[in-house]
């Protein structure tokens, strides 16, 4: 979808100064963001379920194409997603239980690390109260509390799972009518229907590819950590899988725990080995394989991708960081793709298919200009008399 940049904005916007439009838009965006953040407890699992339902919809389509009744196809979609969530939740519980049981074994090493850090900070003139507050966190109980806080309370996790499962059932049932509804709307709002359809395809491809590559990344990391004898290798492999959904910065969150525990069991050689293994796997998967598979499907600039992770993490919490790309694609579909008057914004957001061609042509012209300039200067150099 490509459109030329219009000569002017729509007539409705010409009545107001551009500065007024920008300020009002920023104010509306701020109010919307604050409102969304206020209901993050229910909105985050609902949006997460929406992404799951979009990714699972092809299962229904495939079954219905083979003559399976609508109700059975809907039940199959719910069952598949439920089994995947249940299996992942069970694996997380087992891995966290393993982590909690082995953590007290490193209480002495953790205390030594805290003492070394305290000595270094005291030499720098840091206040003793701040040093004590920092070193107090180098205990098994503090570390376990930290990870428990990241995962959330039992009540919070249970509430989110209830919302996810309930919304999954309802969305899967309502998903039966979505294709027909879109066909009904297409004659009146074809651009909206096209934008939503493209959004669903983009999300499916991105999430499926990222999930497959994330599983491969997590498995490879787990195997490497087991070989290096790093404790709780399964938990860190799961962390690597989850962080693979967070562009740009997920790698740094995934590597810190295994590096620390690798250092505790094997010193610097093991810690450096973990860094090397994670760096190689991350570079191959996210820098070589994923761009070739996903291609221009997402069409978001690197800057916007990074900002979207920060923005959605602040607005709706950790789930927002994981589904930041689908949420940004949804916002673009509603605000940009659905309105032909705003298509000229797409290159600025990252749809550089035409921009790359223009850049390539401009580079060719620049290169030819340099060649012509050097060619025109050679005869003059030869005709210049010697001193």
mmCIF file of C-alpha atoms in Angstrom:
data_model
loop_
_atom_site.group_PDB
_atom_site.id
_atom_site.type_symbol
_atom_site.label_atom_id
_atom_site.label_comp_id
_atom_site.label_asym_id
_atom_site.label_seq_id
_atom_site.Cartn_x
_atom_site.Cartn_y
_atom_site.Cartn_z
ATOM 1 C CA UNK A 1 0.000 0.000 0.000
ATOM 2 C CA UNK A 2 1.776 3.103 -1.217
ATOM 3 C CA UNK A 3 0.445 6.585 -1.875
ATOM 4 C CA UNK A 4 2.035 9.821 -2.983
ATOM 5 C CA UNK A 5 2.419 12.595 -0.431
ATOM 6 C CA UNK A 6 -0.545 14.973 -0.859
ATOM 7 C CA UNK A 7 0.003 18.627 -1.665
ATOM 8 C CA UNK A 8 -1.970 19.635 1.391
ATOM 9 C CA UNK A 9 -3.914 18.192 4.283
ATOM 10 C CA UNK A 10 -7.653 17.606 4.135
ATOM 11 C CA UNK A 11 -9.901 20.719 3.947
ATOM 12 C CA UNK A 12 -11.280 20.053 7.441
ATOM 13 C CA UNK A 13 -7.804 20.478 8.934
ATOM 14 C CA UNK A 14 -6.977 23.669 7.005
ATOM 15 C CA UNK A 15 -9.331 25.657 9.244
ATOM 16 C CA UNK A 16 -6.978 25.286 12.214
ATOM 17 C CA UNK A 17 -3.300 26.247 12.566
ATOM 18 C CA UNK A 18 -0.901 23.332 12.311
ATOM 19 C CA UNK A 19 0.435 24.027 15.822
ATOM 20 C CA UNK A 20 -3.077 23.764 17.267
ATOM 21 C CA UNK A 21 -3.652 20.433 15.541
ATOM 22 C CA UNK A 22 -0.352 19.059 16.877
ATOM 23 C CA UNK A 23 -0.996 20.213 20.457
ATOM 24 C CA UNK A 24 -4.561 18.899 20.504
ATOM 25 C CA UNK A 25 -3.391 15.563 19.075
ATOM 26 C CA UNK A 26 -0.673 15.270 21.711
ATOM 27 C CA UNK A 27 -3.167 16.136 24.463
ATOM 28 C CA UNK A 28 -5.619 13.523 23.183
ATOM 29 C CA UNK A 29 -2.845 10.919 22.976
ATOM 30 C CA UNK A 30 -1.779 11.694 26.557
ATOM 31 C CA UNK A 31 -5.337 11.391 27.911
ATOM 32 C CA UNK A 32 -5.813 8.136 25.998
ATOM 33 C CA UNK A 33 -2.529 6.707 27.311
ATOM 34 C CA UNK A 34 -3.403 7.628 30.910
ATOM 35 C CA UNK A 35 -6.848 6.078 30.519
ATOM 36 C CA UNK A 36 -5.403 2.869 29.085
ATOM 37 C CA UNK A 37 -2.855 2.690 31.888
ATOM 38 C CA UNK A 38 -5.630 3.061 34.443
ATOM 39 C CA UNK A 39 -7.304 -0.171 33.307
ATOM 40 C CA UNK A 40 -4.119 -2.107 32.538
ATOM 41 C CA UNK A 41 -5.157 -4.887 34.907
ATOM 42 C CA UNK A 42 -7.956 -6.002 32.594
ATOM 43 C CA UNK A 43 -6.807 -4.506 29.307
ATOM 44 C CA UNK A 44 -3.389 -6.228 29.187
ATOM 45 C CA UNK A 45 -4.778 -9.809 29.320
ATOM 46 C CA UNK A 46 -7.572 -8.864 26.891
ATOM 47 C CA UNK A 47 -5.097 -7.517 24.325
ATOM 48 C CA UNK A 48 -2.882 -10.547 24.861
ATOM 49 C CA UNK A 49 -5.886 -12.800 24.224
ATOM 50 C CA UNK A 50 -6.719 -10.826 21.072
ATOM 51 C CA UNK A 51 -3.238 -11.547 19.702
ATOM 52 C CA UNK A 52 -3.631 -15.241 20.580
ATOM 53 C CA UNK A 53 -7.049 -15.396 18.913
ATOM 54 C CA UNK A 54 -5.701 -13.765 15.747
ATOM 55 C CA UNK A 55 -2.801 -16.232 15.606
ATOM 56 C CA UNK A 56 -5.095 -19.240 16.189
ATOM 57 C CA UNK A 57 -7.737 -18.214 13.629
ATOM 58 C CA UNK A 58 -6.091 -20.124 10.709
ATOM 59 C CA UNK A 59 -6.713 -23.370 12.650
ATOM 60 C CA UNK A 60 -10.455 -22.699 12.450
ATOM 61 C CA UNK A 61 -10.220 -21.801 8.760
ATOM 62 C CA UNK A 62 -8.312 -24.991 7.975
ATOM 63 C CA UNK A 63 -10.786 -27.186 9.855
ATOM 64 C CA UNK A 64 -13.851 -25.532 8.321
ATOM 65 C CA UNK A 65 -12.342 -25.933 4.843
ATOM 66 C CA UNK A 66 -12.227 -29.687 5.517
ATOM 67 C CA UNK A 67 -15.931 -29.734 6.400
ATOM 68 C CA UNK A 68 -15.658 -29.601 10.197
ATOM 69 C CA UNK A 69 -18.749 -27.955 11.779
ATOM 70 C CA UNK A 70 -18.351 -24.410 13.099
ATOM 71 C CA UNK A 71 -18.864 -25.372 16.735
ATOM 72 C CA UNK A 72 -16.297 -28.164 16.632
ATOM 73 C CA UNK A 73 -13.794 -25.911 14.849
ATOM 74 C CA UNK A 74 -14.267 -23.246 17.536
ATOM 75 C CA UNK A 75 -13.758 -25.816 20.288
ATOM 76 C CA UNK A 76 -10.611 -27.073 18.574
ATOM 77 C CA UNK A 77 -9.146 -23.555 18.496
ATOM 78 C CA UNK A 78 -9.896 -23.061 22.191
ATOM 79 C CA UNK A 79 -8.422 -26.454 23.059
ATOM 80 C CA UNK A 80 -5.206 -25.871 21.114
ATOM 81 C CA UNK A 81 -4.542 -22.472 22.702
ATOM 82 C CA UNK A 82 -5.534 -23.728 26.155
ATOM 83 C CA UNK A 83 -3.124 -26.673 25.932
ATOM 84 C CA UNK A 84 -0.302 -24.374 24.826
ATOM 85 C CA UNK A 85 -0.952 -21.955 27.713
ATOM 86 C CA UNK A 86 -1.306 -24.792 30.222
ATOM 87 C CA UNK A 87 1.916 -26.427 29.071
ATOM 88 C CA UNK A 88 3.823 -23.165 29.225
ATOM 89 C CA UNK A 89 2.410 -22.279 32.664
ATOM 90 C CA UNK A 90 3.281 -25.722 34.028
ATOM 91 C CA UNK A 91 6.835 -25.439 32.669
ATOM 92 C CA UNK A 92 7.262 -22.005 34.276
ATOM 93 C CA UNK A 93 6.056 -23.346 37.641
ATOM 94 C CA UNK A 94 8.457 -26.305 37.499
ATOM 95 C CA UNK A 95 11.386 -24.105 36.470
ATOM 96 C CA UNK A 96 10.667 -21.527 39.186
ATOM 97 C CA UNK A 97 10.353 -24.261 41.820
ATOM 98 C CA UNK A 98 13.752 -25.604 40.745
ATOM 99 C CA UNK A 99 15.197 -22.101 40.986
ATOM 100 C CA UNK A 100 13.750 -21.560 44.471
ATOM 101 C CA UNK A 101 15.118 -24.886 45.726
ATOM 102 C CA UNK A 102 18.686 -24.380 44.486
ATOM 103 C CA UNK A 103 19.035 -20.677 45.400
ATOM 104 C CA UNK A 104 19.971 -21.236 49.105
ATOM 105 C CA UNK A 105 23.017 -23.231 47.942
ATOM 106 C CA UNK A 106 24.627 -19.977 46.782
ATOM 107 C CA UNK A 107 24.010 -17.918 49.916
ATOM 108 C CA UNK A 108 27.747 -17.822 50.757
ATOM 109 C CA UNK A 109 28.797 -16.752 47.245
ATOM 110 C CA UNK A 110 26.060 -14.114 47.153
ATOM 111 C CA UNK A 111 27.187 -12.747 50.512
ATOM 112 C CA UNK A 112 30.774 -12.541 49.255
ATOM 113 C CA UNK A 113 29.655 -10.662 46.137
ATOM 114 C CA UNK A 114 27.686 -8.241 48.302
ATOM 115 C CA UNK A 115 30.700 -7.687 50.532
ATOM 116 C CA UNK A 116 33.001 -7.021 47.575
ATOM 117 C CA UNK A 117 30.546 -4.527 46.122
ATOM 118 C CA UNK A 118 30.203 -2.828 49.512
ATOM 119 C CA UNK A 119 33.982 -2.436 49.792
ATOM 120 C CA UNK A 120 34.205 -0.962 46.295
ATOM 121 C CA UNK A 121 31.381 1.490 46.953
ATOM 122 C CA UNK A 122 32.790 2.573 50.309
ATOM 123 C CA UNK A 123 36.100 3.432 48.605
ATOM 124 C CA UNK A 124 34.134 5.645 46.214
ATOM 125 C CA UNK A 125 32.620 7.538 49.138
ATOM 126 C CA UNK A 126 29.065 6.198 48.823
ATOM 127 C CA UNK A 127 26.868 6.668 51.882
ATOM 128 C CA UNK A 128 26.958 3.642 54.221
ATOM 129 C CA UNK A 129 23.176 3.463 54.492
ATOM 130 C CA UNK A 130 22.847 3.156 50.729
ATOM 131 C CA UNK A 131 25.544 0.474 50.662
ATOM 132 C CA UNK A 132 23.748 -1.564 53.322
ATOM 133 C CA UNK A 133 20.469 -1.257 51.441
ATOM 134 C CA UNK A 134 22.158 -2.550 48.295
ATOM 135 C CA UNK A 135 24.041 -5.426 49.903
ATOM 136 C CA UNK A 136 20.886 -6.539 51.697
ATOM 137 C CA UNK A 137 19.496 -7.574 48.312
ATOM 138 C CA UNK A 138 22.285 -10.177 47.851
ATOM 139 C CA UNK A 139 20.430 -12.864 49.781
ATOM 140 C CA UNK A 140 18.416 -15.830 48.475
ATOM 141 C CA UNK A 141 15.237 -14.470 50.004
ATOM 142 C CA UNK A 142 15.627 -11.032 48.395
ATOM 143 C CA UNK A 143 16.405 -12.495 44.976
ATOM 144 C CA UNK A 144 13.439 -14.869 45.208
ATOM 145 C CA UNK A 145 11.189 -11.983 46.216
ATOM 146 C CA UNK A 146 12.427 -9.965 43.252
ATOM 147 C CA UNK A 147 11.574 -12.687 40.739
ATOM 148 C CA UNK A 148 8.248 -13.299 42.454
ATOM 149 C CA UNK A 149 7.472 -9.601 42.078
ATOM 150 C CA UNK A 150 8.339 -9.742 38.384
ATOM 151 C CA UNK A 151 6.029 -12.708 37.839
ATOM 152 C CA UNK A 152 3.328 -11.122 39.997
ATOM 153 C CA UNK A 153 1.297 -12.361 42.923
ATOM 154 C CA UNK A 154 -0.610 -15.629 42.805
ATOM 155 C CA UNK A 155 -3.921 -13.742 42.887
ATOM 156 C CA UNK A 156 -2.827 -11.440 40.065
ATOM 157 C CA UNK A 157 -1.663 -14.320 37.875
ATOM 158 C CA UNK A 158 -4.831 -16.284 38.580
ATOM 159 C CA UNK A 159 -7.016 -13.280 37.730
ATOM 160 C CA UNK A 160 -5.144 -12.695 34.478
ATOM 161 C CA UNK A 161 -5.455 -16.364 33.508
ATOM 162 C CA UNK A 162 -9.197 -16.287 34.204
ATOM 163 C CA UNK A 163 -9.577 -13.221 31.986
ATOM 164 C CA UNK A 164 -7.433 -14.775 29.252
ATOM 165 C CA UNK A 165 -9.317 -18.075 29.217
ATOM 166 C CA UNK A 166 -12.751 -16.430 29.388
ATOM 167 C CA UNK A 167 -11.945 -13.937 26.652
ATOM 168 C CA UNK A 168 -10.380 -16.721 24.579
ATOM 169 C CA UNK A 169 -13.632 -18.672 24.639
ATOM 170 C CA UNK A 170 -15.708 -15.593 23.792
ATOM 171 C CA UNK A 171 -13.361 -14.297 21.086
ATOM 172 C CA UNK A 172 -13.116 -17.731 19.493
ATOM 173 C CA UNK A 173 -16.903 -17.972 19.406
ATOM 174 C CA UNK A 174 -17.285 -14.454 17.983
ATOM 175 C CA UNK A 175 -14.473 -15.095 15.518
ATOM 176 C CA UNK A 176 -16.878 -17.249 13.527
ATOM 177 C CA UNK A 177 -18.664 -14.107 12.321
ATOM 178 C CA UNK A 178 -15.631 -11.884 11.696
ATOM 179 C CA UNK A 179 -15.088 -12.778 7.992
ATOM 180 C CA UNK A 180 -18.771 -12.224 7.237
ATOM 181 C CA UNK A 181 -18.827 -8.928 9.164
ATOM 182 C CA UNK A 182 -15.813 -7.690 7.202
ATOM 183 C CA UNK A 183 -17.542 -8.569 3.923
ATOM 184 C CA UNK A 184 -20.603 -6.620 5.095
ATOM 185 C CA UNK A 185 -18.493 -3.571 5.932
ATOM 186 C CA UNK A 186 -16.275 -3.636 2.852
ATOM 187 C CA UNK A 187 -18.668 -1.786 0.489
ATOM 188 C CA UNK A 188 -18.966 1.133 2.942
ATOM 189 C CA UNK A 189 -15.465 1.304 4.473
ATOM 190 C CA UNK A 190 -13.113 -0.655 2.180
ATOM 191 C CA UNK A 191 -9.987 1.017 3.543
ATOM 192 C CA UNK A 192 -10.849 0.081 7.126
ATOM 193 C CA UNK A 193 -11.519 -3.532 6.159
ATOM 194 C CA UNK A 194 -8.284 -3.685 4.171
ATOM 195 C CA UNK A 195 -6.301 -2.176 7.064
ATOM 196 C CA UNK A 196 -7.731 -4.639 9.610
ATOM 197 C CA UNK A 197 -7.177 -7.610 7.296
ATOM 198 C CA UNK A 198 -3.576 -6.580 6.675
ATOM 199 C CA UNK A 199 -3.107 -6.073 10.413
ATOM 200 C CA UNK A 200 -4.283 -9.617 11.150
ATOM 201 C CA UNK A 201 -1.955 -11.089 8.515
ATOM 202 C CA UNK A 202 1.000 -9.055 9.754
ATOM 203 C CA UNK A 203 0.411 -10.040 13.391
ATOM 204 C CA UNK A 204 0.034 -13.719 12.519
ATOM 205 C CA UNK A 205 3.216 -13.843 10.506
ATOM 206 C CA UNK A 206 5.225 -11.840 13.023
ATOM 207 C CA UNK A 207 4.006 -13.759 16.086
ATOM 208 C CA UNK A 208 4.289 -17.206 14.493
ATOM 209 C CA UNK A 209 7.799 -16.545 13.176
ATOM 210 C CA UNK A 210 8.900 -14.932 16.455
ATOM 211 C CA UNK A 211 7.441 -17.833 18.464
ATOM 212 C CA UNK A 212 9.185 -20.484 16.358
ATOM 213 C CA UNK A 213 12.502 -18.636 16.432
ATOM 214 C CA UNK A 214 12.050 -17.889 20.158
ATOM 215 C CA UNK A 215 11.553 -21.592 20.873
ATOM 216 C CA UNK A 216 14.678 -22.403 18.887
ATOM 217 C CA UNK A 217 16.572 -19.673 20.725
ATOM 218 C CA UNK A 218 15.358 -20.876 24.134
ATOM 219 C CA UNK A 219 16.178 -24.523 23.394
ATOM 220 C CA UNK A 220 19.687 -23.701 22.150
ATOM 221 C CA UNK A 221 20.347 -21.491 25.169
ATOM 222 C CA UNK A 222 19.064 -24.176 27.537
ATOM 223 C CA UNK A 223 21.274 -26.840 25.969
ATOM 224 C CA UNK A 224 24.302 -24.541 26.149
ATOM 225 C CA UNK A 225 23.607 -23.700 29.807
ATOM 226 C CA UNK A 226 23.211 -27.390 30.667
ATOM 227 C CA UNK A 227 26.573 -28.111 29.030
ATOM 228 C CA UNK A 228 28.128 -25.238 30.984
ATOM 229 C CA UNK A 229 26.399 -26.551 34.145
ATOM 230 C CA UNK A 230 24.656 -23.257 34.888
ATOM 231 C CA UNK A 231 21.919 -23.710 37.531
ATOM 232 C CA UNK A 232 18.226 -23.383 36.524
ATOM 233 C CA UNK A 233 19.046 -23.713 32.833
ATOM 234 C CA UNK A 234 15.396 -24.437 31.973
ATOM 235 C CA UNK A 235 14.217 -21.237 33.657
ATOM 236 C CA UNK A 236 16.778 -19.123 31.801
ATOM 237 C CA UNK A 237 15.808 -20.824 28.534
ATOM 238 C CA UNK A 238 12.179 -19.845 29.180
ATOM 239 C CA UNK A 239 13.327 -16.315 29.969
ATOM 240 C CA UNK A 240 15.210 -16.206 26.652
ATOM 241 C CA UNK A 241 12.054 -17.392 24.861
ATOM 242 C CA UNK A 242 9.912 -14.673 26.436
ATOM 243 C CA UNK A 243 12.513 -11.974 25.866
ATOM 244 C CA UNK A 244 12.749 -12.907 22.181
ATOM 245 C CA UNK A 245 9.402 -11.111 21.778
ATOM 246 C CA UNK A 246 10.944 -7.872 23.094
ATOM 247 C CA UNK A 247 12.907 -6.276 20.235
ATOM 248 C CA UNK A 248 16.291 -4.659 20.820
ATOM 249 C CA UNK A 249 16.383 -4.886 24.616
ATOM 250 C CA UNK A 250 15.035 -8.375 25.370
ATOM 251 C CA UNK A 251 18.471 -9.904 24.903
ATOM 252 C CA UNK A 252 19.943 -7.859 27.753
ATOM 253 C CA UNK A 253 17.209 -8.964 30.171
ATOM 254 C CA UNK A 254 17.655 -12.608 29.181
ATOM 255 C CA UNK A 255 21.435 -12.740 29.565
ATOM 256 C CA UNK A 256 21.913 -11.179 33.012
ATOM 257 C CA UNK A 257 20.680 -14.078 35.262
ATOM 258 C CA UNK A 258 22.600 -16.892 33.510
ATOM 259 C CA UNK A 259 25.768 -14.790 33.458
ATOM 260 C CA UNK A 260 25.474 -14.143 37.213
ATOM 261 C CA UNK A 261 24.807 -17.778 38.113
ATOM 262 C CA UNK A 262 27.413 -18.957 35.630
ATOM 263 C CA UNK A 263 29.911 -16.783 37.476
ATOM 264 C CA UNK A 264 28.795 -18.267 40.812
ATOM 265 C CA UNK A 265 29.418 -21.863 39.721
ATOM 266 C CA UNK A 266 32.371 -21.474 37.348
ATOM 267 C CA UNK A 267 33.867 -18.042 37.733
ATOM 268 C CA UNK A 268 34.754 -15.755 34.853
ATOM 269 C CA UNK A 269 35.386 -18.523 32.271
ATOM 270 C CA UNK A 270 31.802 -19.774 32.560
ATOM 271 C CA UNK A 271 30.354 -16.248 32.620
ATOM 272 C CA UNK A 272 32.289 -15.283 29.476
ATOM 273 C CA UNK A 273 31.227 -18.534 27.784
ATOM 274 C CA UNK A 274 27.574 -17.720 28.503
ATOM 275 C CA UNK A 275 28.009 -14.232 27.031
ATOM 276 C CA UNK A 276 29.626 -15.637 23.880
ATOM 277 C CA UNK A 277 26.967 -18.331 23.387
ATOM 278 C CA UNK A 278 24.055 -15.941 23.938
ATOM 279 C CA UNK A 279 25.614 -13.334 21.645
ATOM 280 C CA UNK A 280 26.140 -15.807 18.796
ATOM 281 C CA UNK A 281 22.666 -17.337 19.063
ATOM 282 C CA UNK A 282 20.983 -13.925 19.351
ATOM 283 C CA UNK A 283 22.967 -12.505 16.424
ATOM 284 C CA UNK A 284 22.149 -15.435 14.139
ATOM 285 C CA UNK A 285 18.449 -15.647 15.028
ATOM 286 C CA UNK A 286 17.469 -11.987 15.314
ATOM 287 C CA UNK A 287 19.922 -10.387 12.895
ATOM 288 C CA UNK A 288 20.125 -13.010 10.133
ATOM 289 C CA UNK A 289 17.222 -15.475 10.222
ATOM 290 C CA UNK A 290 14.312 -13.339 11.470
ATOM 291 C CA UNK A 291 14.718 -10.404 9.022
ATOM 292 C CA UNK A 292 14.854 -12.832 6.088
ATOM 293 C CA UNK A 293 11.692 -14.651 7.201
ATOM 294 C CA UNK A 294 9.626 -11.683 8.356
ATOM 295 C CA UNK A 295 10.860 -9.357 5.595
ATOM 296 C CA UNK A 296 8.890 -6.122 5.268
ATOM 297 C CA UNK A 297 5.816 -7.548 7.017
ATOM 298 C CA UNK A 298 6.125 -5.380 10.117
ATOM 299 C CA UNK A 299 7.390 -2.274 8.269
ATOM 300 C CA UNK A 300 8.284 -0.354 11.425
ATOM 301 C CA UNK A 301 11.463 1.648 11.787
ATOM 302 C CA UNK A 302 14.046 0.537 14.351
ATOM 303 C CA UNK A 303 13.516 3.739 16.338
ATOM 304 C CA UNK A 304 9.739 3.285 16.445
ATOM 305 C CA UNK A 305 10.151 -0.388 17.359
ATOM 306 C CA UNK A 306 12.357 0.460 20.328
ATOM 307 C CA UNK A 307 10.066 3.275 21.453
ATOM 308 C CA UNK A 308 6.986 1.049 21.165
ATOM 309 C CA UNK A 309 8.538 -1.469 23.565
ATOM 310 C CA UNK A 310 9.196 1.258 26.141
ATOM 311 C CA UNK A 311 5.804 2.897 25.606
ATOM 312 C CA UNK A 312 3.619 -0.210 25.919
ATOM 313 C CA UNK A 313 5.665 -1.534 28.850
ATOM 314 C CA UNK A 314 4.954 1.698 30.735
ATOM 315 C CA UNK A 315 1.293 1.787 29.711
ATOM 316 C CA UNK A 316 0.157 -1.806 30.366
ATOM 317 C CA UNK A 317 3.112 -3.469 32.072
ATOM 318 C CA UNK A 318 5.359 -6.424 31.117
ATOM 319 C CA UNK A 319 2.765 -7.917 28.760
ATOM 320 C CA UNK A 320 2.924 -4.660 26.813
ATOM 321 C CA UNK A 321 6.628 -5.201 26.131
ATOM 322 C CA UNK A 322 5.936 -8.707 24.803
ATOM 323 C CA UNK A 323 3.109 -7.684 22.451
ATOM 324 C CA UNK A 324 4.442 -4.176 21.714
ATOM 325 C CA UNK A 325 4.813 -4.818 17.967
ATOM 326 C CA UNK A 326 1.235 -6.150 17.473
ATOM 327 C CA UNK A 327 -0.165 -3.235 19.487
ATOM 328 C CA UNK A 328 1.809 -0.714 17.437
ATOM 329 C CA UNK A 329 0.617 -2.392 14.235
ATOM 330 C CA UNK A 330 -2.964 -2.121 15.517
ATOM 331 C CA UNK A 331 -2.522 1.594 16.242
ATOM 332 C CA UNK A 332 -1.032 2.116 12.773
ATOM 333 C CA UNK A 333 -3.866 0.178 11.143
ATOM 334 C CA UNK A 334 -6.512 2.326 12.840
ATOM 335 C CA UNK A 335 -4.821 5.729 12.613
ATOM 336 C CA UNK A 336 -2.844 5.483 9.350
ATOM 337 C CA UNK A 337 -3.754 2.532 7.125
ATOM 338 C CA UNK A 338 -7.521 3.008 7.446
ATOM 339 C CA UNK A 339 -7.372 6.636 6.210
ATOM 340 C CA UNK A 340 -5.976 7.308 2.690
ATOM 341 C CA UNK A 341 -5.308 10.936 3.661
ATOM 342 C CA UNK A 342 -2.667 9.750 6.152
ATOM 343 C CA UNK A 343 -0.905 7.127 4.011
ATOM 344 C CA UNK A 344 1.896 9.583 3.352
ATOM 345 C CA UNK A 345 3.007 8.970 6.965
ATOM 346 C CA UNK A 346 3.858 5.312 6.264
ATOM 347 C CA UNK A 347 7.437 5.907 5.015
ATOM 348 C CA UNK A 348 8.176 7.932 8.159
ATOM 349 C CA UNK A 349 6.931 5.027 10.308
ATOM 350 C CA UNK A 350 9.081 2.441 8.562
ATOM 351 C CA UNK A 351 7.415 1.344 5.305
ATOM 352 C CA UNK A 352 10.534 2.017 3.259
ATOM 353 C CA UNK A 353 9.850 -0.219 0.241
ATOM 354 C CA UNK A 354 9.628 2.804 -2.093
ATOM 355 C CA UNK A 355 12.116 4.832 -0.043
ATOM 356 C CA UNK A 356 14.823 2.198 -0.523
ATOM 357 C CA UNK A 357 14.337 2.346 -4.286
ATOM 358 C CA UNK A 358 14.633 6.139 -4.225
ATOM 359 C CA UNK A 359 17.729 5.917 -2.020
ATOM 360 C CA UNK A 360 19.297 3.357 -4.359
ATOM 361 C CA UNK A 361 18.606 5.564 -7.379
ATOM 362 C CA UNK A 362 20.003 8.612 -5.578
ATOM 363 C CA UNK A 363 23.155 6.690 -4.613
ATOM 364 C CA UNK A 364 23.614 5.653 -8.228
ATOM 365 C CA UNK A 365 23.288 9.266 -9.385
ATOM 366 C CA UNK A 366 25.743 10.451 -6.723
ATOM 367 C CA UNK A 367 28.229 7.755 -7.672
ATOM 368 C CA UNK A 368 27.965 8.625 -11.362
ATOM 369 C CA UNK A 369 28.434 12.306 -10.552
ATOM 370 C CA UNK A 370 31.671 11.532 -8.704
ATOM 371 C CA UNK A 371 32.901 9.411 -11.617
ATOM 372 C CA UNK A 372 32.101 12.164 -14.126
ATOM 373 C CA UNK A 373 33.824 14.757 -11.943
ATOM 374 C CA UNK A 374 37.004 12.681 -11.666
ATOM 375 C CA UNK A 375 36.944 12.016 -15.430
ATOM 376 C CA UNK A 376 36.641 15.728 -16.187
ATOM 377 C CA UNK A 377 39.587 16.542 -13.927
ATOM 378 C CA UNK A 378 42.046 14.066 -15.507
ATOM 379 C CA UNK A 379 42.762 15.967 -18.773
ATOM 380 C CA UNK A 380 43.303 19.202 -16.871
ATOM 381 C CA UNK A 381 45.821 17.447 -14.633
ATOM 382 C CA UNK A 382 47.733 16.054 -17.619
ATOM 383 C CA UNK A 383 47.837 19.467 -19.370
ATOM 384 C CA UNK A 384 49.242 21.257 -16.347
ATOM 385 C CA UNK A 385 52.983 22.178 -17.055
ATOM 386 C CA UNK A 386 55.629 20.822 -14.715
ATOM 387 C CA UNK A 387 57.345 23.227 -12.344
#
